mmCIF file of the C-alpha atoms, coordinates in Angstrom:
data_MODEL
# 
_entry.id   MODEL 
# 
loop_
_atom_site.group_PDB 
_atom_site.id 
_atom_site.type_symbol 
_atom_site.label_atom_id 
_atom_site.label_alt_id 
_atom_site.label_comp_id 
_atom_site.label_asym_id 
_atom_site.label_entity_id 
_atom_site.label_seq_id 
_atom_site.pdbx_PDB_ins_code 
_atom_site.Cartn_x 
_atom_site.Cartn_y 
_atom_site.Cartn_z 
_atom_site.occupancy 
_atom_site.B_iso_or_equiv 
_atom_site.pdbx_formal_charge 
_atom_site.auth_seq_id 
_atom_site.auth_comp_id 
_atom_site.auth_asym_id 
_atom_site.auth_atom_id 
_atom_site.pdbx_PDB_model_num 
ATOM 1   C CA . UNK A 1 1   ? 81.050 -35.874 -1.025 1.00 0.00 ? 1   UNK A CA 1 
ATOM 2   C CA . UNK A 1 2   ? 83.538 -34.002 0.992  1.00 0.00 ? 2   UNK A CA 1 
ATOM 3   C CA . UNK A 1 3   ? 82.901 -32.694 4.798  1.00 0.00 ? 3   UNK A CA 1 
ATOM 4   C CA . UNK A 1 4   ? 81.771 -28.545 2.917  1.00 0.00 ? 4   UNK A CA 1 
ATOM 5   C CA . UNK A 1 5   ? 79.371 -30.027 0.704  1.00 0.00 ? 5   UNK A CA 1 
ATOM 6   C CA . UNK A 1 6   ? 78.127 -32.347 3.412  1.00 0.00 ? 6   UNK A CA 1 
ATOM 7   C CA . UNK A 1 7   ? 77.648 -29.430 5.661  1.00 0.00 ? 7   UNK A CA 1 
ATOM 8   C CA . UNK A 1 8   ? 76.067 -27.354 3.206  1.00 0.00 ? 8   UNK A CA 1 
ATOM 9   C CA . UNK A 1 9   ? 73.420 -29.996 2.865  1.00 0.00 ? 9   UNK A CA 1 
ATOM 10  C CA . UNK A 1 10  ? 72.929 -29.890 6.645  1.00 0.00 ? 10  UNK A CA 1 
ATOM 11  C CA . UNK A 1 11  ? 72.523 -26.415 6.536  1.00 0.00 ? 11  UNK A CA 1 
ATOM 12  C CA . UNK A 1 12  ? 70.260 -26.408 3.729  1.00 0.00 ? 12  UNK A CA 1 
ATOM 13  C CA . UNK A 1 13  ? 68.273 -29.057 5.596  1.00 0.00 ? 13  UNK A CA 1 
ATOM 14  C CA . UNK A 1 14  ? 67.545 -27.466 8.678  1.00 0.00 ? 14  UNK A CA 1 
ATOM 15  C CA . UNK A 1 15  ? 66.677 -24.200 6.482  1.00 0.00 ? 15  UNK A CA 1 
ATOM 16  C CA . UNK A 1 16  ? 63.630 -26.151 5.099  1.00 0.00 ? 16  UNK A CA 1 
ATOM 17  C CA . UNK A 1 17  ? 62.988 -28.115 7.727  1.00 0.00 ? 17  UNK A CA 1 
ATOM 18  C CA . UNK A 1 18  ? 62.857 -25.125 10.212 1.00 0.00 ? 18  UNK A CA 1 
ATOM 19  C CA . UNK A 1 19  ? 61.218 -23.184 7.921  1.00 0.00 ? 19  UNK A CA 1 
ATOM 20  C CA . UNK A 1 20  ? 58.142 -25.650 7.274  1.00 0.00 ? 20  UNK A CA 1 
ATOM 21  C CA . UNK A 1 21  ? 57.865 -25.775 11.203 1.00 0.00 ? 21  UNK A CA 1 
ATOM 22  C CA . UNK A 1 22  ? 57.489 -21.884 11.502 1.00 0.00 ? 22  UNK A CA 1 
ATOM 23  C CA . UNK A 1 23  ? 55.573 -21.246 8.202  1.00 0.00 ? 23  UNK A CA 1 
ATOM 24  C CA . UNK A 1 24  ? 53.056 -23.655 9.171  1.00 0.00 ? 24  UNK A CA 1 
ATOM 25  C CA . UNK A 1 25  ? 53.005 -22.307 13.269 1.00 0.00 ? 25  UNK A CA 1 
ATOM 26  C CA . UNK A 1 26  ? 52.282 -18.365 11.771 1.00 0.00 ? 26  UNK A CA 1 
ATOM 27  C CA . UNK A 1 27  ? 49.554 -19.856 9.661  1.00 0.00 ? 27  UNK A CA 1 
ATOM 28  C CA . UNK A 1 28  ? 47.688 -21.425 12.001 1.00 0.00 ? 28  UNK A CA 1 
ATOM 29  C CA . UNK A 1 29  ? 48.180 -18.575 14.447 1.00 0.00 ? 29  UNK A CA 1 
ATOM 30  C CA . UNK A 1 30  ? 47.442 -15.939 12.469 1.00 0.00 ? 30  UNK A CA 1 
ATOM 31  C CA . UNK A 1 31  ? 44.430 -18.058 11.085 1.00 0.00 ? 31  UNK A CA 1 
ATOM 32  C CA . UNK A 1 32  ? 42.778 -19.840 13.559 1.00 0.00 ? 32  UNK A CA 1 
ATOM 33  C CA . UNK A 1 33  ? 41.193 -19.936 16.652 1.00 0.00 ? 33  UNK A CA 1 
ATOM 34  C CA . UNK A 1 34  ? 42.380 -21.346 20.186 1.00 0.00 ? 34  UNK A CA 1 
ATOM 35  C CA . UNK A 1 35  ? 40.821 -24.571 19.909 1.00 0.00 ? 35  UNK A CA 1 
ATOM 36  C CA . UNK A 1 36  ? 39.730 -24.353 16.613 1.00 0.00 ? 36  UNK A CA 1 
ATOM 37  C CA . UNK A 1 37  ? 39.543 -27.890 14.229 1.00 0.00 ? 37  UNK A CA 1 
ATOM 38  C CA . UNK A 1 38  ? 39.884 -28.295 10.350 1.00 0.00 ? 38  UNK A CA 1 
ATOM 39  C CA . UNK A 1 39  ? 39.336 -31.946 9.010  1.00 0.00 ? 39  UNK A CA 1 
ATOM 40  C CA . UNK A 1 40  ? 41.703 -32.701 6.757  1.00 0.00 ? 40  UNK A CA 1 
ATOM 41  C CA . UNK A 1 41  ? 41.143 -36.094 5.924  1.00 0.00 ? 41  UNK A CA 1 
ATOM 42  C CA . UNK A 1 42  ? 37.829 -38.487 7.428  1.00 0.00 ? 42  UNK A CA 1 
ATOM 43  C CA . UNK A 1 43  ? 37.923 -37.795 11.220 1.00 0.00 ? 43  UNK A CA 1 
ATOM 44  C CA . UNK A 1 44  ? 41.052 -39.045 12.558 1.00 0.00 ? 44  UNK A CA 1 
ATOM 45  C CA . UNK A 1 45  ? 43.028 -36.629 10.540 1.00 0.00 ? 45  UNK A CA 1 
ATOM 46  C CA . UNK A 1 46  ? 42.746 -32.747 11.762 1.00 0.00 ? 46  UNK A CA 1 
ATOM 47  C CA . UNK A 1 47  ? 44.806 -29.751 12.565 1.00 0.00 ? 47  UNK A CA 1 
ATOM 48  C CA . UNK A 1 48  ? 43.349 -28.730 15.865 1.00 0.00 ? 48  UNK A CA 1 
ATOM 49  C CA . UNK A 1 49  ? 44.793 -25.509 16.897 1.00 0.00 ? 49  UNK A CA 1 
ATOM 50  C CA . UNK A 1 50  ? 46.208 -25.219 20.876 1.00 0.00 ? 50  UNK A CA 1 
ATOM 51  C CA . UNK A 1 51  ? 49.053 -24.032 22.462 1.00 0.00 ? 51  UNK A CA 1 
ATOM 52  C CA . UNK A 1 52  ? 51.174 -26.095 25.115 1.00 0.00 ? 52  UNK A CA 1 
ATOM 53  C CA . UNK A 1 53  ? 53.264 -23.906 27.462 1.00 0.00 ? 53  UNK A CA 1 
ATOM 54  C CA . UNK A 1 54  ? 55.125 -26.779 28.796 1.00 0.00 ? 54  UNK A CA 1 
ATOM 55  C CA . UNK A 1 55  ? 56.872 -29.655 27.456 1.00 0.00 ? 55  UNK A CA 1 
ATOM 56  C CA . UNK A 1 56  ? 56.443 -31.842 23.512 1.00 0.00 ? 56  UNK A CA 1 
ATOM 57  C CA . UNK A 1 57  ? 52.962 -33.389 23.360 1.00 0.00 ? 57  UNK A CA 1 
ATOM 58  C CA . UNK A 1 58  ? 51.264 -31.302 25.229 1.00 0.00 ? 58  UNK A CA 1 
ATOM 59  C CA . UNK A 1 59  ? 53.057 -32.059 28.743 1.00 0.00 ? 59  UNK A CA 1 
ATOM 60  C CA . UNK A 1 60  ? 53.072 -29.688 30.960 1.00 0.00 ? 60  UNK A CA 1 
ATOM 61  C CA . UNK A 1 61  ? 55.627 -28.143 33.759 1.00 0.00 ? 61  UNK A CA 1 
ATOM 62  C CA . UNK A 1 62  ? 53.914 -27.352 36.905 1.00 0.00 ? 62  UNK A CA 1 
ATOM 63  C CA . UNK A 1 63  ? 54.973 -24.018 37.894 1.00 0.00 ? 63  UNK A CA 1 
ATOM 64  C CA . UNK A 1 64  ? 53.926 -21.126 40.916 1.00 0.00 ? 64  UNK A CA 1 
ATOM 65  C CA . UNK A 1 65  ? 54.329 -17.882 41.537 1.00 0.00 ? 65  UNK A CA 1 
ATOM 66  C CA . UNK A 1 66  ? 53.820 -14.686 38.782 1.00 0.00 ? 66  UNK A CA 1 
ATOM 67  C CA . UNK A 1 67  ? 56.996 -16.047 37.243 1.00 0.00 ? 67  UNK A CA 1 
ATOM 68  C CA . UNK A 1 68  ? 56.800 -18.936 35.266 1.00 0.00 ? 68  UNK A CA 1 
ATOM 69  C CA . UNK A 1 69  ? 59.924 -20.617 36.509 1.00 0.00 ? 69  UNK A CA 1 
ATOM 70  C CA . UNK A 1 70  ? 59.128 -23.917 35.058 1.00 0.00 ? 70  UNK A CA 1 
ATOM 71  C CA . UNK A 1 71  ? 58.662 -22.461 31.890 1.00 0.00 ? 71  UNK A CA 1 
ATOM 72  C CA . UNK A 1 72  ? 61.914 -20.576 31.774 1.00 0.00 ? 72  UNK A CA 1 
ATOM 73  C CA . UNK A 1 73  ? 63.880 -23.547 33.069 1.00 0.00 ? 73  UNK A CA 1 
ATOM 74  C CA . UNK A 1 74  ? 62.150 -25.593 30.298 1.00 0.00 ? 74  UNK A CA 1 
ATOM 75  C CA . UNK A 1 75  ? 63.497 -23.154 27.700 1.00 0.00 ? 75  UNK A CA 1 
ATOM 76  C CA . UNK A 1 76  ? 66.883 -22.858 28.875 1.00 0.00 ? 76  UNK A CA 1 
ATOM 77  C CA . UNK A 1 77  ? 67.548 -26.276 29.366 1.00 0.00 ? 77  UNK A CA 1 
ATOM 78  C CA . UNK A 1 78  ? 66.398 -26.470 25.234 1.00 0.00 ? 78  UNK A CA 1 
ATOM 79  C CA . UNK A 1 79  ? 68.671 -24.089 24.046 1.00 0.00 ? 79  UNK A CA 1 
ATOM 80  C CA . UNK A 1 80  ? 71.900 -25.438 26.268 1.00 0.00 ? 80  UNK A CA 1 
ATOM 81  C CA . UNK A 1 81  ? 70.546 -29.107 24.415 1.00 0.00 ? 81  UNK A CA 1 
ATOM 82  C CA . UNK A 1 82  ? 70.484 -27.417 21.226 1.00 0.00 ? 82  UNK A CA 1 
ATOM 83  C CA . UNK A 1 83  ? 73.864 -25.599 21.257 1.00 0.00 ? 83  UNK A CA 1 
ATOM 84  C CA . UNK A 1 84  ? 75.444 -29.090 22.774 1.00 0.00 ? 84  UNK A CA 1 
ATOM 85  C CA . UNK A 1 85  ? 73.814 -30.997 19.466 1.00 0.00 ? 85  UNK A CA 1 
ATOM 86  C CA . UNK A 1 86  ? 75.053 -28.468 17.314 1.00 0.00 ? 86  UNK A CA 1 
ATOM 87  C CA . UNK A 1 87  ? 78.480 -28.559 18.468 1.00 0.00 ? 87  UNK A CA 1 
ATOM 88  C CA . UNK A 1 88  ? 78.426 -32.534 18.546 1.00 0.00 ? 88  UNK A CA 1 
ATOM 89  C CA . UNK A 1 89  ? 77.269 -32.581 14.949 1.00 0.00 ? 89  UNK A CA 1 
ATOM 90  C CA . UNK A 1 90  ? 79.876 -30.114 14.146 1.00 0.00 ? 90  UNK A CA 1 
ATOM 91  C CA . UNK A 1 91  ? 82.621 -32.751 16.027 1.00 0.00 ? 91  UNK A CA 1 
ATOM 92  C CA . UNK A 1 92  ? 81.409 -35.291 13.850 1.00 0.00 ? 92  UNK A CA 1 
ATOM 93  C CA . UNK A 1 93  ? 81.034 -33.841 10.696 1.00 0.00 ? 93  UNK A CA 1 
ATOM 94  C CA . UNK A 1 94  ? 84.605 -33.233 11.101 1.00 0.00 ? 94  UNK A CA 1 
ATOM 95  C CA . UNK A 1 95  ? 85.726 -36.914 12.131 1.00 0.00 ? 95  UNK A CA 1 
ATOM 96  C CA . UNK A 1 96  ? 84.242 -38.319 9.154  1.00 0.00 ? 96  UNK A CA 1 
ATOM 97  C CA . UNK A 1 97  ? 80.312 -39.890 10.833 1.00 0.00 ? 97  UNK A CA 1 
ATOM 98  C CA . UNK A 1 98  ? 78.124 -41.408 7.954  1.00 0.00 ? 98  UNK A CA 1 
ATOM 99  C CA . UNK A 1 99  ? 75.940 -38.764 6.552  1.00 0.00 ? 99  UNK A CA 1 
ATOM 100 C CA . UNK A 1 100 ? 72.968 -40.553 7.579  1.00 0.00 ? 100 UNK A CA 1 
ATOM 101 C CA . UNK A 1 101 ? 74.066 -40.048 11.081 1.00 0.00 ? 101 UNK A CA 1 
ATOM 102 C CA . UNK A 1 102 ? 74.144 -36.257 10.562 1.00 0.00 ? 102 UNK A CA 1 
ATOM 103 C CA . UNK A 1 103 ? 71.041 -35.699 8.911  1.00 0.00 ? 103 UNK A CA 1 
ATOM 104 C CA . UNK A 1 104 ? 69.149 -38.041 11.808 1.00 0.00 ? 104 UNK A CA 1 
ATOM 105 C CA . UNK A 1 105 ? 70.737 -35.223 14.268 1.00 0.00 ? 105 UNK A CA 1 
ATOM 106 C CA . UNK A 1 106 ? 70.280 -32.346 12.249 1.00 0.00 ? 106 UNK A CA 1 
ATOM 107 C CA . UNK A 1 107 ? 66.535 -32.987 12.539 1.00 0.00 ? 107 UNK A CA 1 
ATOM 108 C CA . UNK A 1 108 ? 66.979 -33.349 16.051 1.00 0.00 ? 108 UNK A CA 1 
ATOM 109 C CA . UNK A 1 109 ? 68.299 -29.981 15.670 1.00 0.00 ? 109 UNK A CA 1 
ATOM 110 C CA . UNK A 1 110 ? 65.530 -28.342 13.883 1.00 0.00 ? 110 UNK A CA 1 
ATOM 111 C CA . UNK A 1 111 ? 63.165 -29.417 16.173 1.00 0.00 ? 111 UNK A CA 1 
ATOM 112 C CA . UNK A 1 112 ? 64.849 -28.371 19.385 1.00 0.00 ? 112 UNK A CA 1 
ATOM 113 C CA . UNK A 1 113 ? 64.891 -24.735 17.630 1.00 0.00 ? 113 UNK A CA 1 
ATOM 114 C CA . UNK A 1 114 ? 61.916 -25.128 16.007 1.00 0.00 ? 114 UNK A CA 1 
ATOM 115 C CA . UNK A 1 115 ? 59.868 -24.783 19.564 1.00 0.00 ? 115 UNK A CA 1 
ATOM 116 C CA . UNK A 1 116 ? 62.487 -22.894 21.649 1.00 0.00 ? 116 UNK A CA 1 
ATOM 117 C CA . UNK A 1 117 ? 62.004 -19.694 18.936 1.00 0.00 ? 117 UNK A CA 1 
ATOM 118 C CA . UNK A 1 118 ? 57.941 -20.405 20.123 1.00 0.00 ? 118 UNK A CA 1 
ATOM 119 C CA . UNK A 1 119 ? 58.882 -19.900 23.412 1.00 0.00 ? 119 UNK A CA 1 
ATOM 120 C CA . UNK A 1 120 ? 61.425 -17.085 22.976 1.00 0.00 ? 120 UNK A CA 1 
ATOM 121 C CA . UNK A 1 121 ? 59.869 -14.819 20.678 1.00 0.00 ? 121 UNK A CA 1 
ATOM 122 C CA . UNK A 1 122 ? 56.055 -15.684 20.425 1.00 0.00 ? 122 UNK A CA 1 
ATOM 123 C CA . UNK A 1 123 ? 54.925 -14.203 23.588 1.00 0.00 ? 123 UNK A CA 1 
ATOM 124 C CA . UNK A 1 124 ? 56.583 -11.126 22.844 1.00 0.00 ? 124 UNK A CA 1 
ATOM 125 C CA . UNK A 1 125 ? 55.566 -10.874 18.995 1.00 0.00 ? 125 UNK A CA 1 
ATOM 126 C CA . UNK A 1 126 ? 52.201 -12.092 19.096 1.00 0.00 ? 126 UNK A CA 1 
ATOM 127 C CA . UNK A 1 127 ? 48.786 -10.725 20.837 1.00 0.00 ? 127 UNK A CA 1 
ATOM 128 C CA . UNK A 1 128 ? 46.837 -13.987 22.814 1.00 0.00 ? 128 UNK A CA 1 
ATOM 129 C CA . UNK A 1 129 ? 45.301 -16.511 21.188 1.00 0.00 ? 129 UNK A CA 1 
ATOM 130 C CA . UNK A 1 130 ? 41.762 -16.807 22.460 1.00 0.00 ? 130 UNK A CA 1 
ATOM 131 C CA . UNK A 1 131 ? 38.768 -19.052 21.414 1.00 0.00 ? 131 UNK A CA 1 
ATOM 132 C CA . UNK A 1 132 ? 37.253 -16.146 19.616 1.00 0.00 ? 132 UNK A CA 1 
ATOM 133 C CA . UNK A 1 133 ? 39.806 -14.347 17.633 1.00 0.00 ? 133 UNK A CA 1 
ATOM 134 C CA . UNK A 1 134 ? 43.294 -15.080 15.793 1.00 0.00 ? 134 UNK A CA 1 
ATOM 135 C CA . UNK A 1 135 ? 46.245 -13.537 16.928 1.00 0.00 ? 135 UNK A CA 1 
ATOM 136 C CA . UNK A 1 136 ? 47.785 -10.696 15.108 1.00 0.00 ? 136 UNK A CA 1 
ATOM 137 C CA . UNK A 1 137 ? 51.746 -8.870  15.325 1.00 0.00 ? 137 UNK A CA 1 
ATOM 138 C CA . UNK A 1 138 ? 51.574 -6.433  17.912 1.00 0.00 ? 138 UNK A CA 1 
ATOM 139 C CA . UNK A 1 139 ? 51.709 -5.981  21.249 1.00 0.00 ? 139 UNK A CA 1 
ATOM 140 C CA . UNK A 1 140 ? 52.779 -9.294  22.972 1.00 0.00 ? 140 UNK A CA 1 
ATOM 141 C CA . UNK A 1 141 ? 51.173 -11.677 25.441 1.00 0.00 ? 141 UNK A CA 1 
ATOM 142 C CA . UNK A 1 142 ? 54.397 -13.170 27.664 1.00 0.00 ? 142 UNK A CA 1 
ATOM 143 C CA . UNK A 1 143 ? 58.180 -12.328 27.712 1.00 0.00 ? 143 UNK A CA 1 
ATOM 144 C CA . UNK A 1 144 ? 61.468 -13.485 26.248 1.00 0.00 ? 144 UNK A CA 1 
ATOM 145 C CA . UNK A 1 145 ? 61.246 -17.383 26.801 1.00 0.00 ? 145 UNK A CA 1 
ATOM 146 C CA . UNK A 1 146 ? 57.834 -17.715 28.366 1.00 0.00 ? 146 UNK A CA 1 
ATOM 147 C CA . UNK A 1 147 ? 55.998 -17.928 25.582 1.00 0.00 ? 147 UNK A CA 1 
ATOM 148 C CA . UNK A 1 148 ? 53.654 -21.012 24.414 1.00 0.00 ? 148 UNK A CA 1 
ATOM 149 C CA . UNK A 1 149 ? 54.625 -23.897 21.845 1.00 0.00 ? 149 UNK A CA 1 
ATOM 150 C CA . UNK A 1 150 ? 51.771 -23.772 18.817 1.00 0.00 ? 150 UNK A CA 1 
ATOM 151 C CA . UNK A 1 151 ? 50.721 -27.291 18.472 1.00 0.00 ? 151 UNK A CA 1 
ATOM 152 C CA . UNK A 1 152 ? 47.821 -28.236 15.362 1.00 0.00 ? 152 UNK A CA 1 
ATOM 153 C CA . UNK A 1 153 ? 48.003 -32.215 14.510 1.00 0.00 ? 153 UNK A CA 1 
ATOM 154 C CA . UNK A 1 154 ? 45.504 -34.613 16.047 1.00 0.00 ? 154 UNK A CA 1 
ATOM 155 C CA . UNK A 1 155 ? 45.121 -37.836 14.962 1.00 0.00 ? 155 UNK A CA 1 
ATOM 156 C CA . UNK A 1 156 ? 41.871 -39.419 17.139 1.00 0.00 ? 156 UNK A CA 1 
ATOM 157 C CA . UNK A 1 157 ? 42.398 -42.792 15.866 1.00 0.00 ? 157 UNK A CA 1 
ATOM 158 C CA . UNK A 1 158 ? 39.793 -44.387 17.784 1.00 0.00 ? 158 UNK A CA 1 
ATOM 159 C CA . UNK A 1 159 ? 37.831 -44.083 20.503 1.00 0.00 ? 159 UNK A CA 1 
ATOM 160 C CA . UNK A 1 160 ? 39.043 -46.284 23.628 1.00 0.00 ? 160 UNK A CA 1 
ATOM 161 C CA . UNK A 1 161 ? 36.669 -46.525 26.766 1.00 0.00 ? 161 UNK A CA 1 
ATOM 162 C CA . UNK A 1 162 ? 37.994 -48.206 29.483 1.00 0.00 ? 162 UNK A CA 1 
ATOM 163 C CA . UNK A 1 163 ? 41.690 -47.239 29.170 1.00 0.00 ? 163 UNK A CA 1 
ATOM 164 C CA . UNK A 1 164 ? 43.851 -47.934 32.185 1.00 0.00 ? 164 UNK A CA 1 
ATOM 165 C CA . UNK A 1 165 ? 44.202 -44.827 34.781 1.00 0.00 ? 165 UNK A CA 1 
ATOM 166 C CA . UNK A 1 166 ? 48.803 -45.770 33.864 1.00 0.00 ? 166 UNK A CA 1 
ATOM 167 C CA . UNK A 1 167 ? 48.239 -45.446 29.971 1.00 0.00 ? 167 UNK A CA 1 
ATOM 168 C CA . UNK A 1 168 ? 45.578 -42.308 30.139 1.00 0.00 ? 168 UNK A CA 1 
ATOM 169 C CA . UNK A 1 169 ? 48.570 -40.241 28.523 1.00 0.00 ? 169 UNK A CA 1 
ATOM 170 C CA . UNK A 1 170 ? 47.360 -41.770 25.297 1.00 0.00 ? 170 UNK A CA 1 
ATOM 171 C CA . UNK A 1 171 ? 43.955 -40.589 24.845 1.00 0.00 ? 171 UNK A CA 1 
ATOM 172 C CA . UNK A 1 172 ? 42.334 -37.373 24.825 1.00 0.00 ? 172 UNK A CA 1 
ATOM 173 C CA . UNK A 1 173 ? 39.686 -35.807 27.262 1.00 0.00 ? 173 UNK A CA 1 
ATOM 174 C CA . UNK A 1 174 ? 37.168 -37.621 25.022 1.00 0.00 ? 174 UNK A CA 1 
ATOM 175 C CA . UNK A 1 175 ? 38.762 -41.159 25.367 1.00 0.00 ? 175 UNK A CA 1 
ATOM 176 C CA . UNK A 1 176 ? 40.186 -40.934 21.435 1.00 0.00 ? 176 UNK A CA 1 
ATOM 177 C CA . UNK A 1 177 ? 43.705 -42.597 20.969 1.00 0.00 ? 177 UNK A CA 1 
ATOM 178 C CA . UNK A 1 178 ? 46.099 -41.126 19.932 1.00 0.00 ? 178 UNK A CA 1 
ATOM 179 C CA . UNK A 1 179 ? 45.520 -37.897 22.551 1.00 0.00 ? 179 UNK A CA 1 
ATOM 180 C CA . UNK A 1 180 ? 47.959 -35.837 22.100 1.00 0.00 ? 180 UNK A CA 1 
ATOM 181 C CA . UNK A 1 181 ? 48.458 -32.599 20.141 1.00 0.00 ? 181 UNK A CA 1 
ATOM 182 C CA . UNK A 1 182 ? 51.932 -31.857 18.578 1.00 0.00 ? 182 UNK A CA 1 
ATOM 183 C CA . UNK A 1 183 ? 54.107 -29.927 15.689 1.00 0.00 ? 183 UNK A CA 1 
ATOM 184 C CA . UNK A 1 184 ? 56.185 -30.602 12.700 1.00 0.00 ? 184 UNK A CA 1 
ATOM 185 C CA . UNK A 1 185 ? 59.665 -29.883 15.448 1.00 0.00 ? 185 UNK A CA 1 
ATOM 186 C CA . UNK A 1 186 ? 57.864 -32.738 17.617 1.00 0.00 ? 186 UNK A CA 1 
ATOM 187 C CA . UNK A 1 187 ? 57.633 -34.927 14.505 1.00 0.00 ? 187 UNK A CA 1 
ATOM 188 C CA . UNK A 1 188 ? 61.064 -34.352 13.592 1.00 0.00 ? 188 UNK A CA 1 
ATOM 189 C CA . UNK A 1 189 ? 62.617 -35.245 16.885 1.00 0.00 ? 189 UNK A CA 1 
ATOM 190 C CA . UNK A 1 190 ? 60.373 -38.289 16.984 1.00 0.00 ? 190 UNK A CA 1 
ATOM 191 C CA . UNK A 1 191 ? 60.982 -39.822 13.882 1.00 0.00 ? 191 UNK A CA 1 
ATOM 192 C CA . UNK A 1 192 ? 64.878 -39.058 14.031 1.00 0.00 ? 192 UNK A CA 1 
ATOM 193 C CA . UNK A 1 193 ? 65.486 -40.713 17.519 1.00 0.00 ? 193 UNK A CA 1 
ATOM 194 C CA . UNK A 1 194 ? 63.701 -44.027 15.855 1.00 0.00 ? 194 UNK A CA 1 
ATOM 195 C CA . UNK A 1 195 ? 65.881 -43.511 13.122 1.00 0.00 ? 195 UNK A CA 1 
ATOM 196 C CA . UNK A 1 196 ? 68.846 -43.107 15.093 1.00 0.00 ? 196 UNK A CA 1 
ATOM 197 C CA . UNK A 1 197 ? 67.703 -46.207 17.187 1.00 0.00 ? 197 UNK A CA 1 
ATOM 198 C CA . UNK A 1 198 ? 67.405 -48.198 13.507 1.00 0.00 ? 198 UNK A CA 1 
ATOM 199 C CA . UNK A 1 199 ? 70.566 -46.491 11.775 1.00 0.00 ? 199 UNK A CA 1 
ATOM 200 C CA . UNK A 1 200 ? 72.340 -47.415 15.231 1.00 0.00 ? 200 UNK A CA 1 
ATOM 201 C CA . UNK A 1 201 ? 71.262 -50.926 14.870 1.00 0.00 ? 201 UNK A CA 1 
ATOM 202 C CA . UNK A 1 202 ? 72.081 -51.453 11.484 1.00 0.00 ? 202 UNK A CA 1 
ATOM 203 C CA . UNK A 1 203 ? 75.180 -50.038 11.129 1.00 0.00 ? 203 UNK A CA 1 
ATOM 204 C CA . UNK A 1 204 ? 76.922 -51.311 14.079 1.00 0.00 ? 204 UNK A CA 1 
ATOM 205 C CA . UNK A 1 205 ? 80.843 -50.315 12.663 1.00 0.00 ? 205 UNK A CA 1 
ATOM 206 C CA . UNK A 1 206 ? 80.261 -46.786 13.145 1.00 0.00 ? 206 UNK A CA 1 
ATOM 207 C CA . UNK A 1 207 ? 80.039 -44.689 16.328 1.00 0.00 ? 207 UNK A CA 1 
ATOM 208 C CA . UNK A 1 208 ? 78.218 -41.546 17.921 1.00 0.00 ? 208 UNK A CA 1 
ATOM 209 C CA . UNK A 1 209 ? 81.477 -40.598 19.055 1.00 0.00 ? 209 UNK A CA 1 
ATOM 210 C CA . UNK A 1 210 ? 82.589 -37.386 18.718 1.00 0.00 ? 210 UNK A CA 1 
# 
């Protein structure tokens, strides 16, 4: 496979991949409630609708004022990440790197775009999500960059009472592990950096060098 066809299958996969992770944000949007839960399989599989204005996972950057300065420095340090990823993948493709290499960052990629186009365009495309009705096109809630991140799967393993105060990240309000709330773009960066970490271990004659 030369470098063209191996960066049309890039391209192609962060189409779908990108595309999943907005298809499936609209839907539950424009379908469900703020806080809203669907059981999807026993009880420790549900998409559980919220929306994180901060950080993956649900973090959260503190911010003051009637400008959301956290929130804007949050997005614009994403999109300077993503345009430095795509240019390093670019670098790559053109010295040769192992395809699996490429397609570990490409995810990367889709991810980091997947939730900066939340944050850019939601807010101003999208009326509020509220506990009592869906939110519809029209007349926005936030500006350019400030809006919120749709999160939906929950996975409340188990319940653990008694967790230390240093690992309360993992559990929910309710004690359930594992606590936090994310998207298909959190899934992809999270499963390609232990990819990365494995391909990186196992293939220890090539480089991330660009």
């Amino acid at each position: 496979m030369n470098n063209r066809q191996r960066g049309a299958l890039l391209i192609a996969l962060f189409a779908v991949l990108l595309a999943a992770d907005q298809i499936l944000k609209i839907w539950v949007k424009t379908h469900m409630t703020l806080d809203e839960s669907i059981t999807v399989f026993a009880d420790w599989f549900k998409i559980h609708f919220v929306e994180n204005a901060g950080a993956a996972f649900g973090m959260r950057i503190a911010s003051h004022g009637a400008v959301d300065w956290g929130k804007i420095a949050l997005s614009l340090f994403r999109t300077a990440a993503i345009v430095a990823i795509g240019v390093y993948i670019f670098r790559l493709l053109r010295r040769g790197a192992p395809t699996g290499l490429l397609i570990g960052l490409t995810a990367i990629l889709a991810g980091a775009v997947g939730n900066v186009l939340d944050c850019a365009f939601y807010g101003m495309i999208f009326t509020e999500s509220t506990p009592f009705t869906v939110a519809q096109l029209g007349q926005g809630y936030a500006g350019f960059m400030t809006g919120k991140v749709v999160d939906m799967f929950y996975f409340p393993l188990f319940r653990w009472d008694g967790v230390p105060s240093w690992l309360s990240f993992l559990v929910d309000r309710n004690n359930y592990f594992f606590g936090a709330v994310f998207n298909l773009a959190d899934a992809y960066i999270s499963v390609a950096l232990v990819y990365l970490l494995g391909f990186a271990f196992f293939d220890k004659k090539n480089s991330f060098h660009a």
